[in-house]
Amino acid sequence: MNVIVAENLCKSFGSFKAVDRITFEVPQGEIFGFLGANGAGKTTAIRMFCGLSKPTSGKGSVAGFDIWKQPEQIKANIGYLSQKFALYEDLKVWENIRLYAGIYSVPAKEIGPKTDEILHRLGFTSERNTLVSELPLGWKQKLSFSVAVVHDPRIVFLDEPTSGVDPVTRRQFWELIYDAADRGITVFVTTHYMDEAEYCNRVSIMVDGKIEALDTPKKLKEQFEAKNMDEVFHQLARKARRNGA
Amino acid sequence: MRCFTSWPARPGATELNMKQFKAFIRKEFYHIFRDPLTMAILFLLPILMLTLFGFAITTEVRNTKIAVYDPSKDAGTMAILNRMEASEFFEITRELSSPDDIESVFRQGRIGLLVVFSERFYENLVHTGEAQIQLLADGSDPNNASVVVNYATAIIAASQQELISRTGGAMPYQITPEVKLLYNPQMKGAYNFVPGVMGMIMMLICAMMTSVSIAREKELGTMEVLLVSPMKPIYVILAKAVPYFFMSVINLTTILLLSVFVLDVPIAGSLFWLIILSLIFIFVSLSLGILISSVVDKQLVALLISGMVLMLPVILLSGMMFPLENMPWLLRALSEIIPAKWFIMAVKKIMIKGLSYSSITRELLILGSMAVVLIAVSLKRFKTRLE
Amino acid sequence: MKGIVAQNISRKFGRVEALRNVSFEVNQGELFGIIGPDGAGKTTLFRILTTLLLADSGAGEVDGFDIVKDFRKIRQRVGYMPGRFSLYQDLTVEENLKIFATVFNTTIEENYGLIRDIYEQIEPFKKRRAGALSGGMKQKLALCCALIHKPTVLFLDEPTTGVDPISRRDLWEMLVKLKKEQITILVSTPYMDEAGLCDRIALMQHGRLLKIETPAGLAKQFTDALWAVRSLSMSKLLTDLRRHPQVETCYAFGDAHHVTLKAGLLKPEELAAYLAGLGHSDIGVEPITATVEDCFMNLAANKIEL
């Protein structure tokens, strides 16, 4: 079953085609890497998938809901995490979890066990009553991720989640991503670290609003006769004509 | 790329360089002209405020509906009522036939003032030298009520004069009530508000806009780059003050033109001294803005501080809206350090009363020393580093 | 004379120790990288060296000038690009460049040679407001502004953060060119893979410098055996490797897992056999040289034990 379906999806701003007829599908439980240079149209596309903006033309659905007609249902069934943590620094760890569980309307009696489960999974059991502002940066990042999937959404969107994070935490963060994928949560992730592209089941590379390549990292490397994903990315993104947009 | 081995010294890099300074002033004008909100605050707000205060929120009373209970209906009461009817302030809408109606008239709420004459009014006046008029005003709006009563008293007093002359001035009865509105014979609200709005707008533009725009440089990080440059940061700040100084002068002109030609408030005294006074006040406000910007790093905080610390006292404690005489001593003492209070006082003297410059020496001295102290403090507080 | 000298610099913010006894030297004309994650103290270090902040203790020199006493002289000769985009967003590309040229008492023409390569890339957008540029373009403009006065020392605080890999590579190519002009460059980055282009790097975490070395020297000092291990099922591989009694650490590194071993007795074939026994296929085990990231994780782990 596909969690994201995009069919000839377009988004224009005036004469500028930010997203130009993209077509792809993401099955449930997949870790999908969404790569592209700055200005290639990634952010615009993600905004459409999150129900934050309407496409100019084309069809699409996220978690089974139509992106034209059901943006509100989409928002209730997805998780979202960007580089900026959405945690409240002046609240305790468990208060943040409870808050987000409330926001995503997790039933009241499930919030308690859910909180324990998250704390246990992160190894934070002793930090339950710590203020978020006192946590190290990497821990906050991991907590933000758990909070973004507190309602077990069908899909979670991660926008450069590991930017600036130290190498060890970055890897622990990816282990959380694997863990979520194992539980059936689809992960849609953008990153500027090309080694992280290797961790994805499939990777798409966007150039000038179009998806120029989409396959497993292994096949992409074969196709472009490249040593690693970094080379694949450079071969494709170098072709970009629109720059500075 | 070419190679260079020697690094040319840049002579005079730390001194104020006019070219740098001019470039920065130009940059500041770009910021102002490219931001619609700033433009609106600079040019529309003064006009809006002046019109609002001048016309809408006015203490002026026109066409107040009055009711009359006149059991005498003689020459005396007629003289007074005719005068009231003739004035633009009053309109007699009801004549009561019995004193029992008095309360119900007010309950209906359509009446601003009730005039009750005693019986045999003129007769009593001529023979005993004593006649009574009762003025009843709607006290639910005390400000309005007192203004209305003032008008009525003034008209009654004038009528008395007339009656005296009619009887040949032989009677010793009259007490002429003092008309307090010496410098504002028509009791126009704009007379009070023009100086107040001038003070407010100068404060707003100079202090608030300057502090916000300096805080913006800190917030966006450009200040960080400018600090790590040969340009002395204080010139960056001074360059900010220049455009806002010009804007204030333009605004001063607009306000004066508006008040003379639209609100009919003439400049009674010396225009020269009014301008000198305003310039000093602009300097005070600018240095206040710079002082605020030396303590804050965020635009929003600058805005809040200017709003709370500068604008509120200007509105509440400068005597612009509420008379200072009636305030508790603590507030009165506090008002002494509000620059706008002194400015507004002096503007009233020069512009409204038409007094000579010698009458405002005290205000000029106080504002002048405030400017010197504030500029000194903000220069001293100014940091060459981030903290 | 050294380009930059830092001696035992410490700085606290409240209870947080942002820098603890940081010492290093950068030679003139050297490209020196400070590599570390967010919160390591990189920005504080940059601000102290660019005379924006005062250290609690310690001393420093830039181009032979004291960072406290001679701050005005330092400000005349260095170029500084802060971490976040710090140009006027409401001014055009050209206007920004002009204003910064004026700040440094120079003109765009005077030093055009230095910025030509970079400026030519943004010139088509010179009438555009800086706020409307893409991340990569903004960084190029900021670099032009920082170079406009031919600085002798260039401080670049995280110039590549949030910038896509293409623009990152462009930027590093520019830095290598600038180095040839004898400009001393201190650059910080959280991306470990960028370290290879520096002459020397300092690895930084929690306000401390873990190591100062050349990128090649760093790899040489990594004495533990390091293997890259692959199989078809990478996530199962991670758990299985960590369960092996001889495995010290195991981290995902793109298409392979990097494994360090406790004692050097295990042979690659033995590990492959162990994995085959657990049902893995297409197994690859090969000894490799350490990357900067391997070294960083290794050093960071050791420091924590200290």
Coordinates of C-alpha atoms in Angstrom, one line a residue, chain A:
Chain A
M1 CA 0.0 0.0 0.0
N2 CA 1.4 3.4 -1.0
V3 CA 1.6 6.1 1.6
I4 CA 2.5 8.8 -0.8
V5 CA 1.2 9.0 -4.4
A6 CA 2.2 11.9 -6.7
E7 CA 1.0 12.1 -10.2
N8 CA 2.2 14.9 -12.4
L9 CA 2.2 17.2 -9.4
C10 CA 3.0 20.9 -10.2
K11 CA 3.4 24.0 -8.3
S12 CA 4.0 27.3 -10.0
F13 CA 4.6 30.8 -8.6
G14 CA 3.7 33.0 -11.5
S15 CA 5.7 31.8 -14.4
F16 CA 8.2 30.0 -12.1
K17 CA 7.7 26.3 -11.9
A18 CA 8.9 25.4 -8.5
V19 CA 7.7 21.8 -8.8
D20 CA 7.4 20.6 -12.3
R21 CA 5.3 17.4 -12.9
I22 CA 6.7 15.0 -10.3
T23 CA 5.4 11.5 -10.3
F24 CA 6.4 8.8 -7.7
E25 CA 5.0 6.5 -5.1
V26 CA 6.3 5.7 -1.6
P27 CA 5.2 2.3 -0.1
Q28 CA 4.5 1.9 3.6
G29 CA 7.5 1.4 5.9
E30 CA 10.0 2.7 3.3
I31 CA 12.7 5.2 4.2
F32 CA 12.6 7.6 1.3
G33 CA 15.4 10.1 0.7
F34 CA 14.3 13.3 -1.0
L35 CA 17.5 15.0 -2.2
G36 CA 18.1 18.1 -4.2
A37 CA 20.2 21.3 -4.2
N38 CA 19.0 24.5 -2.5
G39 CA 16.2 25.9 -4.7
A40 CA 15.5 22.6 -6.5
G41 CA 11.9 22.6 -5.2
K42 CA 12.2 20.2 -2.3
T43 CA 10.6 22.5 0.3
T44 CA 7.7 23.4 -2.0
A45 CA 7.0 19.7 -2.6
I46 CA 7.1 18.9 1.1
R47 CA 4.7 21.7 1.8
M48 CA 2.2 20.2 -0.6
F49 CA 2.6 16.7 0.9
C50 CA 2.0 18.1 4.4
G51 CA -1.2 19.8 3.4
L52 CA 0.2 23.2 3.8
S53 CA -0.2 24.4 0.2
K54 CA -2.3 23.4 -2.7
P55 CA -0.7 22.2 -6.0
T56 CA -1.2 24.1 -9.2
S57 CA -2.1 21.0 -11.0
G58 CA -1.7 17.2 -10.8
K59 CA -3.0 14.6 -8.4
G60 CA -1.6 13.3 -5.1
S61 CA -2.5 11.6 -1.9
V62 CA -0.7 11.2 1.5
A63 CA -1.7 8.5 4.0
G64 CA -4.7 7.8 1.7
F65 CA -6.0 11.3 1.8
D66 CA -6.3 13.6 -1.2
I67 CA -4.0 16.6 -1.1
W68 CA -6.5 18.8 -2.8
K69 CA -9.6 18.0 -0.8
Q70 CA -8.4 16.6 2.6
P71 CA -5.5 18.7 3.8
E72 CA -6.8 18.6 7.4
Q73 CA -7.0 14.8 7.5
I74 CA -3.4 14.7 6.1
K75 CA -2.2 17.0 8.9
A76 CA -3.7 14.7 11.5
N77 CA -2.1 11.6 10.1
I78 CA 1.5 12.8 9.5
G79 CA 4.4 13.7 11.7
Y80 CA 6.8 16.6 10.8
L81 CA 10.3 17.5 12.1
S82 CA 12.6 20.2 10.8
Q83 CA 16.1 21.3 11.9
K84 CA 14.5 23.5 14.5
F85 CA 13.3 21.5 17.4
A86 CA 9.7 22.0 18.1
L87 CA 10.2 21.2 21.8
Y88 CA 9.4 23.7 24.6
E89 CA 12.6 24.4 26.4
D90 CA 10.9 25.5 29.6
L91 CA 8.8 22.3 29.9
K92 CA 10.0 19.0 31.3
V93 CA 10.6 16.0 29.1
W94 CA 7.4 14.2 30.0
E95 CA 5.4 17.5 29.7
N96 CA 6.6 17.9 26.2
I97 CA 5.6 14.4 25.3
R98 CA 2.2 14.8 26.9
L99 CA 1.7 18.2 25.1
Y100 CA 2.4 16.7 21.7
A101 CA 0.3 13.6 22.4
G102 CA -2.5 16.0 23.2
I103 CA -2.0 18.1 20.1
Y104 CA -2.1 14.9 17.9
S105 CA -5.2 13.7 19.9
V106 CA -3.7 10.5 21.3
P107 CA -6.4 9.1 23.6
A108 CA -5.9 10.2 27.2
K109 CA -5.4 6.7 28.7
E110 CA -2.7 5.9 26.1
I111 CA -0.6 8.9 26.9
G112 CA 0.9 7.5 30.1
P113 CA 2.1 4.1 28.6
K114 CA 3.2 6.0 25.5
T115 CA 5.4 8.3 27.5
D116 CA 7.0 5.4 29.3
E117 CA 7.6 3.6 26.1
I118 CA 9.3 6.7 24.5
L119 CA 11.4 7.3 27.5
H120 CA 12.4 3.6 27.6
R121 CA 13.2 3.5 23.9
L122 CA 15.4 6.6 24.1
G123 CA 17.0 5.4 27.4
F124 CA 15.8 8.7 29.0
T125 CA 13.9 7.1 31.9
S126 CA 15.9 9.0 34.4
E127 CA 15.4 12.3 32.5
R128 CA 11.6 12.2 32.8
N129 CA 11.6 15.3 35.0
T130 CA 14.4 17.2 33.4
L131 CA 13.8 20.5 31.7
V132 CA 14.3 20.2 28.0
S133 CA 16.6 23.3 28.1
E134 CA 19.1 21.2 30.2
L135 CA 19.3 18.3 27.7
P136 CA 22.4 18.1 25.4
L137 CA 21.7 19.0 21.8
G138 CA 21.7 15.5 20.4
W139 CA 19.2 14.3 23.1
K140 CA 16.8 17.1 22.2
Q141 CA 17.0 16.0 18.6
K142 CA 16.2 12.4 19.5
L143 CA 13.3 13.5 21.7
S144 CA 12.0 15.8 19.0
F145 CA 11.8 12.8 16.6
S146 CA 10.0 10.6 19.2
V147 CA 7.5 13.5 19.8
A148 CA 6.9 13.9 16.1
V149 CA 5.8 10.2 15.9
V150 CA 4.1 10.1 19.2
H151 CA 0.7 9.4 17.5
D152 CA 2.1 6.6 15.3
P153 CA 1.5 8.5 12.1
R154 CA 1.4 6.7 8.7
I155 CA 4.3 8.9 7.6
V156 CA 6.8 11.3 9.1
F157 CA 8.5 14.1 7.2
L158 CA 12.0 15.0 8.3
D159 CA 13.5 18.1 6.9
E160 CA 17.3 18.1 7.3
P161 CA 16.9 16.5 10.8
T162 CA 20.6 15.9 11.5
S163 CA 22.1 19.3 10.3
G164 CA 24.9 20.2 12.7
V165 CA 24.4 17.2 14.9
D166 CA 27.6 15.4 16.2
P167 CA 28.5 12.2 14.4
V168 CA 27.5 9.8 17.1
T169 CA 24.1 11.3 17.7
R170 CA 23.6 11.5 14.0
R171 CA 23.9 7.7 13.8
Q172 CA 21.8 7.1 16.8
F173 CA 19.2 9.3 15.2
W174 CA 19.2 7.1 12.1
E175 CA 18.8 4.1 14.3
L176 CA 15.6 5.7 15.6
I177 CA 14.5 6.2 12.0
Y178 CA 15.1 2.5 11.2
D179 CA 13.2 1.6 14.3
A180 CA 10.2 3.7 13.2
A181 CA 10.3 2.2 9.8
D182 CA 10.2 -1.3 11.3
R183 CA 7.1 -0.3 13.1
G184 CA 5.5 0.5 9.7
I185 CA 6.0 4.3 9.8
T186 CA 7.0 5.6 6.4
V187 CA 10.0 8.0 6.6
F188 CA 10.3 10.9 4.1
V189 CA 13.7 12.6 4.7
T190 CA 15.8 15.4 3.2
T191 CA 19.5 15.7 4.0
H192 CA 22.6 17.4 2.9
Y193 CA 24.8 14.5 4.2
M194 CA 25.3 12.2 1.3
D195 CA 26.3 9.3 3.5
E196 CA 22.8 9.4 4.9
A197 CA 21.4 9.0 1.5
E198 CA 22.9 5.5 1.6
Y199 CA 20.8 4.6 4.6
C200 CA 17.6 5.2 2.6
N201 CA 15.7 2.4 0.9
R202 CA 15.2 4.6 -2.1
V203 CA 16.4 8.0 -3.0
S204 CA 15.0 10.6 -5.4
I205 CA 17.1 13.5 -6.6
M206 CA 15.4 16.7 -7.7
V207 CA 16.9 19.1 -10.2
D208 CA 15.1 22.3 -11.3
G209 CA 11.7 21.1 -10.0
K210 CA 11.8 17.7 -11.7
I211 CA 12.7 14.3 -10.3
E212 CA 15.8 13.4 -12.3
A213 CA 16.6 10.1 -10.7
L214 CA 14.8 7.7 -8.4
D215 CA 16.0 4.3 -7.3
T216 CA 17.8 2.4 -4.5
P217 CA 21.3 3.9 -3.7
K218 CA 22.9 0.7 -5.1
K219 CA 21.2 1.0 -8.5
L220 CA 21.8 4.7 -8.7
K221 CA 25.5 4.2 -8.2
E222 CA 25.5 1.5 -10.9
Q223 CA 23.5 3.7 -13.2
F224 CA 25.8 6.7 -12.9
E225 CA 29.0 4.6 -12.5
A226 CA 29.7 6.4 -9.3
K227 CA 31.7 5.4 -6.2
N228 CA 29.2 6.9 -3.8
M229 CA 26.0 8.9 -3.5
D230 CA 27.9 12.1 -3.4
E231 CA 29.2 11.6 -6.9
V232 CA 25.7 10.7 -8.1
F233 CA 24.3 13.8 -6.6
H234 CA 27.0 16.0 -8.2
Q235 CA 26.6 14.5 -11.6
L236 CA 22.9 15.3 -11.5
A237 CA 22.8 18.6 -9.7
R238 CA 25.6 20.1 -11.8
K239 CA 23.1 20.1 -14.7
A240 CA 20.8 22.5 -12.9
R241 CA 20.2 25.6 -14.9
R242 CA 18.2 27.6 -12.4
N243 CA 20.4 28.9 -9.8
G244 CA 20.0 31.5 -7.0
A245 CA 16.3 31.1 -7.2

